PDB file of C-alpha atoms in Angstrom:
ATOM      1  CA  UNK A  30     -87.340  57.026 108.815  1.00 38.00           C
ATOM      2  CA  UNK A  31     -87.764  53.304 109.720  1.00 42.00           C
ATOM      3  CA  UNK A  32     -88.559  50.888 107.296  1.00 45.00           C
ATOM      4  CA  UNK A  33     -91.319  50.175 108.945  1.00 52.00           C
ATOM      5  CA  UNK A  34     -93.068  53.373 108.682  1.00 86.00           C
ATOM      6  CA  UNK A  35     -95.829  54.272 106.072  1.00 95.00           C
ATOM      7  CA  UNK A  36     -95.240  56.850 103.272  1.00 96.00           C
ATOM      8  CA  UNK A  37     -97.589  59.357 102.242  1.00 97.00           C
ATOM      9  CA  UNK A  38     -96.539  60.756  99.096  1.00 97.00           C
ATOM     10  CA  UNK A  39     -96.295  64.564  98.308  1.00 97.00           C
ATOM     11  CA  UNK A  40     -99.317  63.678  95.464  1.00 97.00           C
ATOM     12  CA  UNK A  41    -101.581  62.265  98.102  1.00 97.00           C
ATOM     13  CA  UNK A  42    -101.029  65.181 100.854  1.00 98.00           C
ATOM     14  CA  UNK A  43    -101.452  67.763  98.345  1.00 97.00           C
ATOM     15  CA  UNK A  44    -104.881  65.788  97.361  1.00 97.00           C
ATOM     16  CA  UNK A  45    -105.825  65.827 101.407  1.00 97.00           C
ATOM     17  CA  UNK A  46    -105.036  69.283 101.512  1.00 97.00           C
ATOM     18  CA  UNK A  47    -107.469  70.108  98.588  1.00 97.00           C
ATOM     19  CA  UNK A  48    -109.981  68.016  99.785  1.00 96.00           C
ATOM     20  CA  UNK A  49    -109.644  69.584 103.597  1.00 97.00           C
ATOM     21  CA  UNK A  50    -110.136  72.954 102.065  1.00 96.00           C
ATOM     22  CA  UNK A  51    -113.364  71.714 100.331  1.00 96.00           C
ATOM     23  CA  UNK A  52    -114.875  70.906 103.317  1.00 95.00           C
ATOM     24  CA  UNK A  53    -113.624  74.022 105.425  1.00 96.00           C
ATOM     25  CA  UNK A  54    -112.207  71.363 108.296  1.00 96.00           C
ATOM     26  CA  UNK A  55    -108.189  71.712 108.705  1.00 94.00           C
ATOM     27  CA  UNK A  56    -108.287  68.998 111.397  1.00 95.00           C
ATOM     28  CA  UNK A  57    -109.413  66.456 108.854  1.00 97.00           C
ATOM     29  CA  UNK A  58    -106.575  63.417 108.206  1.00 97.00           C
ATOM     30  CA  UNK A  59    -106.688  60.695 106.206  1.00 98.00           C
ATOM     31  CA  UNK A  60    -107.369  57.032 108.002  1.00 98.00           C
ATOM     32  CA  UNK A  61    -106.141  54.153 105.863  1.00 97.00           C
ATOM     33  CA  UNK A  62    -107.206  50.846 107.040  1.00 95.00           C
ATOM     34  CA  UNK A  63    -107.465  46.935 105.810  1.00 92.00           C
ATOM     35  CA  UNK A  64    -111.088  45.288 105.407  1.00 88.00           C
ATOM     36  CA  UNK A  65    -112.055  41.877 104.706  1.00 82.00           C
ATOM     37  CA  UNK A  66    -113.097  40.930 101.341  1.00 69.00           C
ATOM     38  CA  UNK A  67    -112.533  42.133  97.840  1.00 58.00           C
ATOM     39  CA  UNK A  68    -111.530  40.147  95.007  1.00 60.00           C
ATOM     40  CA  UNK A  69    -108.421  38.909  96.642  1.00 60.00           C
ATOM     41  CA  UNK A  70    -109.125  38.494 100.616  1.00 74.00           C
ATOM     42  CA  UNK A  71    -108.652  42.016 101.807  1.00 82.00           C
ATOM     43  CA  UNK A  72    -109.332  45.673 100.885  1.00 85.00           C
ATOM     44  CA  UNK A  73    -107.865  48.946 101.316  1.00 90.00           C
ATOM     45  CA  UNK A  74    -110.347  51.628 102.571  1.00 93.00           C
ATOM     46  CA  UNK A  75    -110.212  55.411 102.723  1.00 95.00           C
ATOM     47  CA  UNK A  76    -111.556  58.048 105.172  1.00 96.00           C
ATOM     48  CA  UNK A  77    -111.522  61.243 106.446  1.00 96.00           C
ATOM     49  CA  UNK A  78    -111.268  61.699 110.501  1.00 96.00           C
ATOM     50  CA  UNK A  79    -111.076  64.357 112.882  1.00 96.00           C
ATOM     51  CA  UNK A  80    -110.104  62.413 116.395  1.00 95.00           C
ATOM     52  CA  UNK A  81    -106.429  60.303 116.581  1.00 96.00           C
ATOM     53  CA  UNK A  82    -107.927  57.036 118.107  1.00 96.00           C
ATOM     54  CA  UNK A  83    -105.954  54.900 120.567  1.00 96.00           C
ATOM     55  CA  UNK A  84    -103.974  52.883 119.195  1.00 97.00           C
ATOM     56  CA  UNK A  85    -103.249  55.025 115.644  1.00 97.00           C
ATOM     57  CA  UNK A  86     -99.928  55.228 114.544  1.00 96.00           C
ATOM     58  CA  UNK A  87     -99.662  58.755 112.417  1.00 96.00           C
ATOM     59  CA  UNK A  88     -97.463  59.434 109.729  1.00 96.00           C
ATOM     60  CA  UNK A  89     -96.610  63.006 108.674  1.00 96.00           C
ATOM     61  CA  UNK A  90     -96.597  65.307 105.217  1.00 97.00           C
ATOM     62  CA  UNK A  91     -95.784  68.515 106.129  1.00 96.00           C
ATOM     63  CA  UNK A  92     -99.594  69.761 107.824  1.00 97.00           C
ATOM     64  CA  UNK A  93    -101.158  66.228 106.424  1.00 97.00           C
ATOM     65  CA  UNK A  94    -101.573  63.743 109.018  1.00 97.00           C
ATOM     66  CA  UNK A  95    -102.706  60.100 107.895  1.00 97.00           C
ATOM     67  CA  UNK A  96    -103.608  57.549 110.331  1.00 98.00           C
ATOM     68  CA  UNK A  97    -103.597  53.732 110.833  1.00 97.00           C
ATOM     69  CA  UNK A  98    -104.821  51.459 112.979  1.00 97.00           C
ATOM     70  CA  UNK A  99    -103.265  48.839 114.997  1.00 95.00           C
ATOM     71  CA  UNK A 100    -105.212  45.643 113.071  1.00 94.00           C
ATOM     72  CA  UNK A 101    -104.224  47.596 109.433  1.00 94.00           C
ATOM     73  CA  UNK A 102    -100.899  48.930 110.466  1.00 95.00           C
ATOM     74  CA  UNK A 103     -99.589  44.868 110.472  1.00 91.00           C
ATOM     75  CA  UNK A 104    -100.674  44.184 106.540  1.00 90.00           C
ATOM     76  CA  UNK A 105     -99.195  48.082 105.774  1.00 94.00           C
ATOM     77  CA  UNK A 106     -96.235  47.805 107.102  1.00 93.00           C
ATOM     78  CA  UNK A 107     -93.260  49.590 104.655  1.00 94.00           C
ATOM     79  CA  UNK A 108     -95.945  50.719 102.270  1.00 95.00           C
ATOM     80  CA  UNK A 109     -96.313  53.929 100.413  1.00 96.00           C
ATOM     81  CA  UNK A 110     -99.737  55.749  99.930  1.00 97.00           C
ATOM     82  CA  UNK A 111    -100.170  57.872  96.560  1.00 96.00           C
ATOM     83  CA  UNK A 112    -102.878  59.428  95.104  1.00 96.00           C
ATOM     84  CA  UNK A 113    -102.684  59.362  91.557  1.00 94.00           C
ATOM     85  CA  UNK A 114    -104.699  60.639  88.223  1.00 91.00           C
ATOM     86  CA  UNK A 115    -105.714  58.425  85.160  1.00 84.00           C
ATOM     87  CA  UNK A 116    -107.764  56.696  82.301  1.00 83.00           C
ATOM     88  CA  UNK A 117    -109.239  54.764  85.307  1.00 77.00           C
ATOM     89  CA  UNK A 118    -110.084  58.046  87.422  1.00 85.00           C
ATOM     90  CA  UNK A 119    -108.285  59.348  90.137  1.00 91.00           C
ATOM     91  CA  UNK A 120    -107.914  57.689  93.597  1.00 91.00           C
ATOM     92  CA  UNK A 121    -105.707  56.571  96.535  1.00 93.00           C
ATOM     93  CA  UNK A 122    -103.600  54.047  95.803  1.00 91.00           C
ATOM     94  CA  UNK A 123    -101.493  51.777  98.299  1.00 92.00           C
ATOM     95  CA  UNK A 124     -98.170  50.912  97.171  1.00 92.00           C
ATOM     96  CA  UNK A 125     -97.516  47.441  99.714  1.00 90.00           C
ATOM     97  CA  UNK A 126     -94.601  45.331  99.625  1.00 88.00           C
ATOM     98  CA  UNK A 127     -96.553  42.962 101.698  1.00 81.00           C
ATOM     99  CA  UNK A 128     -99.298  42.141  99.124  1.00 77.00           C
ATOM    100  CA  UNK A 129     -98.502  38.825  97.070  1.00 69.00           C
ATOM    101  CA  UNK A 130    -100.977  39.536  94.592  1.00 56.00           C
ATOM    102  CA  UNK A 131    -103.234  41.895  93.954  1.00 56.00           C
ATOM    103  CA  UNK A 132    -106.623  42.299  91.660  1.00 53.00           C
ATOM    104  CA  UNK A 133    -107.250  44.285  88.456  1.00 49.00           C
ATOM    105  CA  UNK A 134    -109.256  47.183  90.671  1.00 45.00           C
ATOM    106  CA  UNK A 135    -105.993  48.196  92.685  1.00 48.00           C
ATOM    107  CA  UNK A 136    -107.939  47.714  95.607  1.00 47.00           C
ATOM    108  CA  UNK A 137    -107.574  44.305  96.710  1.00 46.00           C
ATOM    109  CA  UNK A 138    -104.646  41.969  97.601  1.00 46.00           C
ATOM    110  CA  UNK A 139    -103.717  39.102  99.248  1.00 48.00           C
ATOM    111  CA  UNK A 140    -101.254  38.679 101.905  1.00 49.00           C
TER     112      UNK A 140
END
């Protein structure tokens, strides 16, 4: 695997599995992508899709397939998506290398 490529952790495939099974729809992936805004310039968003757009790169987890679009793929290069459990609640959370800084929310970073 490139170093380039996007990681979706065994956590956060197991959590899109779960949540595929809720809503009876195996052909649902995950589509990570990069907004504008947030408390530090840009924001990591989280959706379910059912069509590969063109353009998407996919990454693989076993059956999980999580997508990214050309514009986000550039500020996600080499990161890692997790999903993760806490005092805060449980959510997605993007692991990037590319982020300077980020924000108290985990959700926002600069670049």
């Amino acid at each position: 695997m490139s170093t380039a490529a996007l990681v979706l952790t065994d956590n956060a495939a197991d959590k899109v599995r779960k949540l595929r099974e809720g809503e009876a729809n195996p052909l649902l992936k995950l589509r990570v992508y990069i907004t504008g805004g947030g408390c530090s310039g840009f924001s990591y968003g989280f959706t379910f899709d059912e069509e590969i757009k063109e353009g998407d790169t996919e990454f693989l987890n076993g059956d999980v397939t999580m997508l990214v679009d050309p514009m986000s793929y550039q500020y996600l290069v080499g990161s890692e998506v997790d999903y993760v459990e806490g005092l805060n609640g449980s959510q997605f959370l993007v692991k990037n290398p590319n982020a300077t800084s980020t924000c108290g929310c985990g959700s926002s970073f600069t670049i």
